[in-house]
Amino acid sequence: MLLSPKGASRSLAAVFTPIKSRGLVDEVCARIEQAVETGLLTSGQRLPNETELAAALGVSAVTAREALSQLRASGIIRTARGRSGGSFIADNVLPSRERALAQLHEVSRLQIRDLALHYQAIAAACAGVAARRSDAADVATLRSFIPAADDDSLSWRLALSEFLLEVAAIARSARLARELIRLQADLGTLTLLPCADSGYRGRTTLILEDVAAAIEAHQPAAAETGVKALIAATTDWLLTEQAKRY
Amino acid sequence: MSDTTSTAGPSAASPSAAPAGAGPAQASAERAVAELDSTIAGIEHRLAAWAADAGAALAAMSGKVTGTAVDKLIRPVVEDLVQLPDGYAAGAGFIANAGLLGPERSYIAWWQGPDLEPVDALANFSPNSISRYVKAEWFRIPVETGQAHVTGPYVDFLCSDEYVLTFTHPVFTHPDGPVAGIVGIDVTVQRLERGAMPALRRIGDRATLVNADGRAVASAASDIDAGDLTAPDEPCRHYPVGRTFTVWSDATGL
């Protein structure tokens, strides 16, 4: 094995990073949270018991039990005992402004900037390829994700993330799409905050229309610039908001 | 659809405009096309037969269709399909149309990979799960038209996040009744490419397998990637493959 001038290869270090045993539990929780956010599971709805959940998701009963208890601790589900007992999706479970603000105050400006850079790099790569590969049906689907100005902030947040995923779908790159999904998960509920601001919604609508037009007209450079501006609009909003805390 | 001479492709012109001096080279190309066609038509025939069997079995349940019963009916077939050595199926399954199990309810019995990982199974706990599928091309088109359909190649966010083709076929419990659901097989472009490349190279060094929209699925040309829009570089031979695909002996990227 070759060593780099300063010692062991940096890429080798990752091999020895401990593997997190909580990975699967977190994954199950993330799936359920996502099902709630996209409206597939709704407040008050009964969840399957741990055996059924384990079978459905292809995990062990132990993993399902741990996931349920983690969801209970974070207030996503509540459990009732007795004959009509079981686990239910909690009442005010949708991502709330309060929770998003708490998250915004936990992260550093450096983290937001760095995440935005990564997000822009991936989204721009998608947009460039999408502009080369788009057809009329692709563009029609993409435009269907541009939300109306008066949609609520939850629908806006969902529509924005779906819009970028559609750009990745038009690019037809599985790797870039997976990376985009991971980045959106890292951003968490933060993106809910700007969506409540009508000024941001107005600016964003124009950018979304520009991106769709560039992808339709097969203009890679314009499409890249557009998605970068889209992500910058979000991060600038978040950084401005966060600065008020200091 | 007939075996090696199916004609439903959009550019189903018979092999035409053959360059002068063809002969043995063209005979070899035609054998290569026949191989590709038998692969893709094979998937289509298997799916049609499965749809017929599943429809008959569901009809025999006479209105008492449950999720467990559907799983029991579908899973063994999926197991055969995905575990077949050198098979093309990365995943397969059945999705119920609204009405089969409940008014707004769908039911997904779909598995992927050799370990039969369940796909989208959380949706089965949702009372409005049909909303998840009605807009998807692989569900909507066979339900609306009552005909088989191939979707893609596209990035499949619902299952594998892979670049795939999804072959779907409507399932009927009564010959002219509403569509009860669809059966489908996911074929990764990766796997299809591996099977198609030797044949494509025998057809020509720019031979390209394209879908009905002219989008490349696999190409012998190094400047054409799966997913690129392409056009035939005339004069070039057009060979129909399966119900909807075409091989162009000489393609160019758009």
XYZ file of C-alpha atoms in Angstrom:
500
model
C 0.000 0.000 0.000
C 1.379 3.369 -0.975
C 1.488 6.011 1.675
C 1.002 9.668 0.916
C 3.917 11.945 1.768
C 2.440 12.929 5.102
C 1.551 9.441 6.259
C -1.341 7.083 5.730
C -3.695 7.744 2.849
C -6.697 9.797 3.879
C -9.067 7.611 1.945
C -7.856 4.648 3.976
C -8.936 6.289 7.204
C -12.592 5.788 6.269
C -12.116 2.024 6.224
C -11.440 2.042 9.941
C -14.255 4.358 10.913
C -16.573 2.430 13.247
C -19.743 1.238 11.545
C -22.768 2.663 13.279
C -25.019 -0.099 14.507
C -27.883 2.372 14.794
C -27.975 2.804 11.041
C -30.959 0.537 10.424
C -33.048 1.931 13.266
C -32.466 5.468 12.004
C -33.370 4.344 8.514
C -36.719 2.915 9.668
C -37.453 6.125 11.598
C -36.547 8.266 8.590
C -38.880 6.244 6.357
C -41.786 6.713 8.734
C -41.099 10.419 9.189
C -40.950 10.779 5.420
C -44.242 8.906 5.038
C -45.805 11.372 7.478
C -44.357 14.451 5.778
C -45.568 13.351 2.364
C -49.055 12.653 3.710
C -48.919 8.886 3.249
C -49.407 8.377 6.981
C -51.608 10.912 8.758
C -52.147 12.041 12.348
C -54.162 9.636 14.446
C -53.540 6.746 12.116
C -52.679 3.444 13.675
C -49.262 2.002 12.868
C -48.725 -1.728 12.390
C -47.342 -3.586 15.383
C -43.635 -4.304 15.520
C -43.938 -7.757 13.955
C -45.901 -6.427 10.971
C -43.629 -3.406 10.659
C -40.542 -5.615 10.748
C -41.954 -7.889 8.055
C -42.994 -4.983 5.845
C -39.631 -3.246 5.990
C -37.546 -6.398 5.948
C -35.827 -5.688 9.278
C -35.638 -7.698 12.515
C -38.271 -7.328 15.225
C -35.607 -5.871 17.523
C -34.838 -3.129 14.990
C -38.544 -2.369 14.533
C -39.047 -2.177 18.316
C -36.092 0.192 18.739
C -37.340 2.348 15.875
C -40.803 2.591 17.418
C -39.330 3.612 20.754
C -37.121 6.211 19.086
C -40.150 7.608 17.214
C -42.065 7.710 20.484
C -39.221 9.602 22.187
C -39.146 12.189 19.405
C -42.917 12.655 19.559
C -43.695 11.282 16.093
C -45.893 8.502 17.467
C -47.831 7.968 20.669
C -48.696 4.662 22.233
C -51.980 3.756 23.894
C -52.414 0.706 26.084
C -55.427 -1.540 26.414
C -57.808 -3.199 24.005
C -57.854 -0.428 21.449
C -54.186 0.229 22.088
C -51.237 0.346 19.734
C -48.998 2.955 18.171
C -50.527 5.958 16.453
C -49.106 8.844 14.458
C -49.116 11.756 16.916
C -51.339 14.779 16.443
C -49.155 17.791 15.690
C -46.470 15.800 14.006
C -45.872 17.716 10.800
C -42.640 19.698 10.646
C -43.385 22.870 12.554
C -41.841 26.317 12.431
C -40.759 25.920 16.054
C -38.873 22.712 15.365
C -37.246 24.170 12.256
C -36.159 27.291 14.182
C -34.656 25.108 16.893
C -32.735 23.236 14.205
C -31.559 26.495 12.615
C -30.143 27.641 15.946
C -28.294 24.401 16.466
C -26.323 24.498 13.235
C -23.388 26.795 12.572
C -23.142 29.234 9.688
C -20.179 27.253 8.446
C -22.291 24.083 8.300
C -25.036 25.827 6.339
C -22.555 27.322 3.852
C -20.704 24.060 3.355
C -23.893 22.080 2.898
C -25.091 24.687 0.382
C -21.861 24.372 -1.615
C -22.234 20.613 -1.801
C -25.930 20.902 -2.663
C -25.174 23.438 -5.406
C -22.452 21.260 -6.912
C -24.709 18.217 -7.146
C -27.818 20.118 -8.254
C -25.852 22.025 -10.918
C -24.408 18.783 -12.275
C -27.949 17.400 -12.505
C -29.272 20.547 -14.186
C -26.499 20.593 -16.802
C -27.128 16.996 -17.855
C -30.900 17.455 -17.607
C -30.698 20.319 -20.116
C -28.997 17.960 -22.552
C -31.373 15.062 -22.084
C -34.794 16.636 -21.570
C -37.798 15.939 -23.757
C -41.219 17.616 -23.813
C -42.784 15.172 -21.317
C -39.903 15.751 -18.867
C -40.414 19.509 -18.964
C -44.178 19.181 -18.454
C -43.581 17.018 -15.354
C -40.973 19.454 -14.071
C -43.357 22.420 -14.443
C -46.053 20.507 -12.543
C -43.843 20.824 -9.437
C -43.785 24.639 -9.522
C -46.082 25.517 -6.617
C -48.710 28.252 -6.618
C -47.798 31.426 -4.701
C -50.539 30.873 -2.122
C -49.815 27.190 -1.343
C -48.927 26.663 2.333
C -45.308 26.417 3.450
C -45.412 22.619 3.881
C -46.520 22.110 0.274
C -43.914 24.605 -0.855
C -41.149 22.772 0.919
C -42.246 19.463 -0.582
C -42.644 20.954 -4.064
C -39.155 22.496 -4.002
C -37.522 19.244 -3.034
C -39.576 17.335 -5.626
C -38.632 19.896 -8.283
C -34.911 19.279 -7.746
C -35.433 15.505 -7.620
C -37.229 15.785 -10.952
C -34.220 17.641 -12.367
C -32.099 14.661 -11.261
C -34.636 12.302 -12.819
C -34.403 14.188 -16.122
C -30.611 13.949 -15.916
C -31.146 10.179 -15.606
C -28.236 9.715 -13.233
C -28.948 7.321 -10.371
C -25.851 8.362 -8.451
C -26.580 12.088 -8.594
C -30.204 11.438 -7.637
C -29.190 9.409 -4.571
C -26.748 12.131 -3.527
C -29.469 14.763 -3.890
C -31.823 12.743 -1.677
C -29.105 12.460 0.966
C -28.421 16.208 0.875
C -32.104 17.004 1.232
C -32.240 14.732 4.278
C -29.221 16.581 5.743
C -31.043 19.894 5.309
C -33.907 18.450 7.351
C -36.795 20.721 8.201
C -34.735 23.917 7.787
C -36.167 24.528 4.323
C -39.616 24.978 5.852
C -38.662 28.392 7.255
C -38.150 30.464 4.096
C -41.242 28.857 2.542
C -43.395 30.833 4.990
C -42.069 34.123 3.549
C -44.035 35.461 0.570
C -41.021 37.472 -0.664
C -38.956 34.291 -0.853
C -41.794 32.458 -2.578
C -42.071 35.180 -5.210
C -38.322 35.202 -5.952
C -38.216 31.428 -6.012
C -41.116 31.071 -8.441
C -39.223 33.180 -10.978
C -36.089 31.066 -10.562
C -38.059 27.809 -10.936
C -39.569 29.102 -14.170
C -36.104 30.090 -15.454
C -34.703 26.648 -14.634
C -37.585 24.891 -16.405
C -37.177 27.162 -19.444
C -33.417 26.526 -19.615
C -33.898 22.762 -19.359
C -36.563 22.947 -22.062
C -34.334 25.021 -24.363
C -31.354 22.650 -23.855
C -29.205 25.379 -22.277
C -26.969 23.628 -19.731
C -25.157 26.753 -18.510
C -28.388 28.648 -17.809
C -29.900 25.625 -16.067
C -26.835 25.316 -13.815
C -26.898 29.008 -12.949
C -30.612 28.740 -12.175
C -30.413 25.857 -9.697
C -27.407 27.452 -7.996
C -29.448 30.636 -7.573
C -32.320 28.566 -6.202
C -30.149 27.040 -3.488
C -28.452 30.367 -2.794
C -31.864 31.990 -2.257
C -32.602 29.409 0.440
C -29.242 29.609 2.199
C -29.127 33.390 2.085
C -32.546 33.485 3.709
C -31.453 31.022 6.408
C -28.188 32.847 7.141
C -29.975 36.197 7.386
C -32.511 34.683 9.767
C -29.851 32.974 11.826
C -27.777 36.151 12.151
C -30.675 37.750 14.062
C -29.915 35.380 16.885
C -26.524 36.934 17.561
C -46.799 -10.552 -30.227
C -44.895 -12.827 -32.555
C -41.406 -14.026 -31.800
C -38.574 -12.618 -33.853
C -40.535 -10.468 -36.272
C -42.646 -8.262 -34.024
C -43.602 -5.070 -35.790
C -45.201 -2.749 -33.258
C -42.190 -0.437 -32.946
C -42.598 3.187 -33.996
C -40.053 2.821 -36.747
C -41.003 -0.711 -37.613
C -39.765 -0.352 -41.147
C -38.404 -3.634 -42.396
C -34.629 -3.677 -42.441
C -34.142 -1.076 -45.122
C -31.512 0.963 -46.874
C -28.941 -1.743 -46.361
C -25.530 -0.554 -47.448
C -24.275 -2.148 -50.617
C -22.237 -5.300 -50.244
C -24.120 -6.527 -47.121
C -24.368 -10.331 -47.265
C -22.634 -12.324 -44.508
C -22.220 -9.225 -42.336
C -25.925 -8.507 -42.576
C -26.862 -12.111 -41.876
C -24.762 -11.941 -38.709
C -26.416 -8.640 -37.762
C -29.837 -10.189 -38.231
C -28.933 -13.106 -35.984
C -27.758 -10.604 -33.350
C -31.049 -8.712 -33.618
C -32.959 -11.977 -33.232
C -31.052 -12.624 -29.992
C -31.905 -9.181 -28.613
C -35.503 -9.578 -29.680
C -35.842 -12.932 -27.990
C -34.499 -11.438 -24.749
C -36.931 -8.528 -24.701
C -39.900 -10.367 -26.203
C -39.134 -13.137 -23.673
C -39.630 -10.678 -20.799
C -42.842 -9.399 -22.410
C -44.262 -12.906 -22.925
C -43.403 -13.994 -19.396
C -45.165 -10.904 -18.049
C -48.278 -11.448 -20.180
C -48.545 -15.057 -19.010
C -48.122 -13.961 -15.386
C -50.843 -11.308 -15.784
C -53.252 -13.949 -17.108
C -52.476 -16.384 -14.247
C -52.743 -13.676 -11.599
C -56.069 -12.472 -13.030
C -57.539 -15.982 -12.957
C -56.328 -16.568 -9.387
C -57.735 -13.222 -8.180
C -61.059 -13.945 -9.895
C -61.203 -17.283 -8.081
C -60.975 -15.426 -4.745
C -64.420 -13.996 -5.656
C -64.302 -10.654 -3.916
C -62.445 -11.790 -0.785
C -59.085 -10.399 -1.813
C -56.754 -9.647 1.108
C -53.171 -8.426 1.286
C -52.017 -11.750 2.661
C -53.691 -13.628 -0.180
C -52.093 -11.315 -2.744
C -48.651 -11.792 -1.179
C -49.106 -15.543 -1.259
C -50.069 -15.455 -4.912
C -47.361 -13.070 -6.117
C -44.286 -13.779 -4.044
C -43.416 -17.240 -5.419
C -43.457 -15.867 -8.978
C -41.229 -12.935 -7.993
C -38.880 -15.361 -6.279
C -38.572 -17.371 -9.512
C -38.039 -14.243 -11.584
C -35.367 -12.555 -9.494
C -33.466 -15.704 -8.633
C -33.323 -17.017 -12.196
C -29.628 -17.404 -13.138
C -28.791 -14.829 -15.828
C -32.356 -13.536 -15.499
C -33.099 -9.891 -16.175
C -35.525 -9.095 -13.346
C -34.059 -6.917 -10.590
C -37.477 -6.707 -8.975
C -41.071 -7.585 -9.746
C -44.521 -7.570 -8.287
C -48.167 -6.620 -8.377
C -49.964 -3.381 -7.542
C -53.723 -3.431 -6.971
C -55.920 -0.848 -8.637
C -58.417 1.023 -6.441
C -61.432 -1.185 -5.812
C -59.729 -4.559 -5.539
C -59.048 -4.332 -1.788
C -60.826 -1.091 -0.914
C -62.109 2.123 -2.539
C -59.034 4.389 -2.192
C -56.728 1.613 -1.272
C -54.060 0.079 -3.411
C -51.912 -2.815 -2.351
C -48.314 -3.305 -3.346
C -46.771 -6.782 -3.405
C -43.394 -5.997 -4.946
C -39.981 -7.347 -4.060
C -36.487 -6.629 -5.314
C -33.103 -8.318 -5.277
C -32.154 -11.932 -4.636
C -33.101 -11.500 -0.955
C -36.590 -10.342 -1.899
C -36.494 -7.015 -0.128
C -40.069 -5.662 0.109
C -40.651 -2.438 -1.837
C -42.712 0.513 -0.576
C -44.362 -1.754 1.974
C -45.181 1.111 4.366
C -47.681 2.305 1.772
C -49.803 -0.759 2.505
C -50.605 0.744 5.904
C -51.933 3.902 4.312
C -55.679 4.196 3.632
C -55.063 6.419 0.565
C -52.147 4.535 -0.912
C -53.609 4.561 -4.422
C -52.607 8.250 -4.653
C -49.010 7.084 -4.712
C -49.305 5.146 -7.959
C -52.059 6.717 -10.075
C -49.721 9.273 -11.622
C -46.817 6.915 -12.267
C -46.444 6.038 -15.939
C -45.858 2.313 -15.241
C -49.194 2.116 -13.410
C -51.330 4.727 -15.150
C -50.815 3.653 -18.766
C -51.594 -0.078 -18.474
C -54.612 0.797 -16.277
C -55.921 3.435 -18.712
C -55.243 1.584 -21.953
C -55.615 -2.030 -20.837
C -52.365 -2.683 -22.727
C -48.846 -3.699 -21.758
C -46.379 -0.830 -21.402
C -42.653 -0.238 -20.980
C -41.571 2.760 -18.898
C -38.106 4.205 -19.125
C -35.238 3.986 -18.951
C -35.755 6.182 -15.848
C -34.334 6.566 -12.340
C -36.602 4.531 -10.124
C -37.008 6.524 -6.894
C -39.686 4.214 -5.525
C -37.634 1.018 -5.482
C -33.971 0.814 -6.112
C -32.886 4.353 -7.066
C -31.360 2.570 -10.071
C -31.632 3.335 -13.764
C -34.267 0.876 -14.957
C -36.886 -0.153 -17.487
C -40.199 -1.218 -15.992
C -42.345 -3.614 -18.015
C -45.954 -3.572 -16.811
C -49.081 -5.446 -17.864
C -52.700 -4.967 -16.764
C -54.387 -7.756 -14.785
C -58.057 -8.500 -15.467
C -60.320 -10.582 -13.261
C -63.073 -10.402 -15.916
C -62.328 -10.266 -19.651
C -63.941 -6.845 -20.091
C -64.098 -5.712 -16.508
C -62.089 -2.892 -14.942
C -58.338 -3.369 -14.562
C -57.780 -5.076 -11.183
C -54.142 -4.118 -10.999
C -50.837 -4.449 -12.784
C -47.967 -6.913 -12.710
C -44.514 -5.627 -13.540
C -40.870 -6.498 -13.894
C -38.003 -4.042 -13.294
C -34.987 -4.594 -15.506
C -31.883 -2.549 -14.716
C -30.256 -0.903 -17.706
C -26.988 -2.227 -16.337
C -28.093 -5.822 -16.694
C -29.689 -5.305 -20.081
C -26.544 -3.581 -21.342
C -24.408 -6.545 -20.389
C -26.702 -8.852 -22.360
C -27.095 -6.493 -25.315
C -23.537 -5.287 -25.921
C -22.183 -8.391 -27.707
C -25.166 -8.359 -30.068
C -24.928 -4.593 -30.674
C -21.234 -4.836 -31.519
C -22.011 -7.488 -34.124
C -24.607 -5.214 -35.704
C -22.311 -2.235 -36.045
C -19.878 -0.085 -34.126
C -22.560 2.595 -33.687
C -25.483 0.203 -33.255
C -27.870 1.453 -30.577
C -30.886 -0.034 -28.800
C -33.455 2.733 -28.268
C -36.912 3.004 -26.705
C -40.003 4.327 -28.480
C -38.824 7.932 -27.917
C -35.414 7.302 -29.463
C -33.750 7.338 -26.054
C -30.683 5.108 -25.873
C -30.846 2.031 -23.622
C -27.488 0.625 -24.702
C -25.116 1.578 -27.478
C -21.959 0.234 -29.079
C -20.852 3.850 -29.660
C -18.791 5.282 -26.829
C -20.222 8.789 -27.244
C -23.823 7.610 -26.727
C -24.792 6.934 -23.119
C -27.881 5.233 -21.798
C -30.437 8.023 -21.389
C -29.220 10.150 -24.317
C -31.684 11.143 -27.019
C -30.502 9.764 -30.336
C -31.518 9.622 -33.992
C -30.781 7.157 -36.779
C -27.835 8.275 -38.890
C -29.300 7.507 -42.322
C -28.756 5.452 -44.321
C -29.092 2.971 -41.507
C -30.997 -0.213 -40.810
C -33.972 -0.145 -38.413
C -34.724 -3.394 -36.598
C -37.807 -3.674 -34.351
C -37.059 -5.411 -31.038
C -39.846 -6.554 -28.719
C -43.083 -4.552 -28.836
C -41.616 -1.064 -28.625
C -37.838 -1.028 -28.965
C -35.702 -0.499 -32.047
C -32.090 -1.143 -32.929
C -30.521 1.390 -35.273
C -27.437 0.002 -36.981
C -25.959 3.505 -36.975
C -27.106 6.107 -34.446
C -26.047 9.607 -33.570
C -26.511 11.566 -30.344
C -28.766 14.627 -30.397
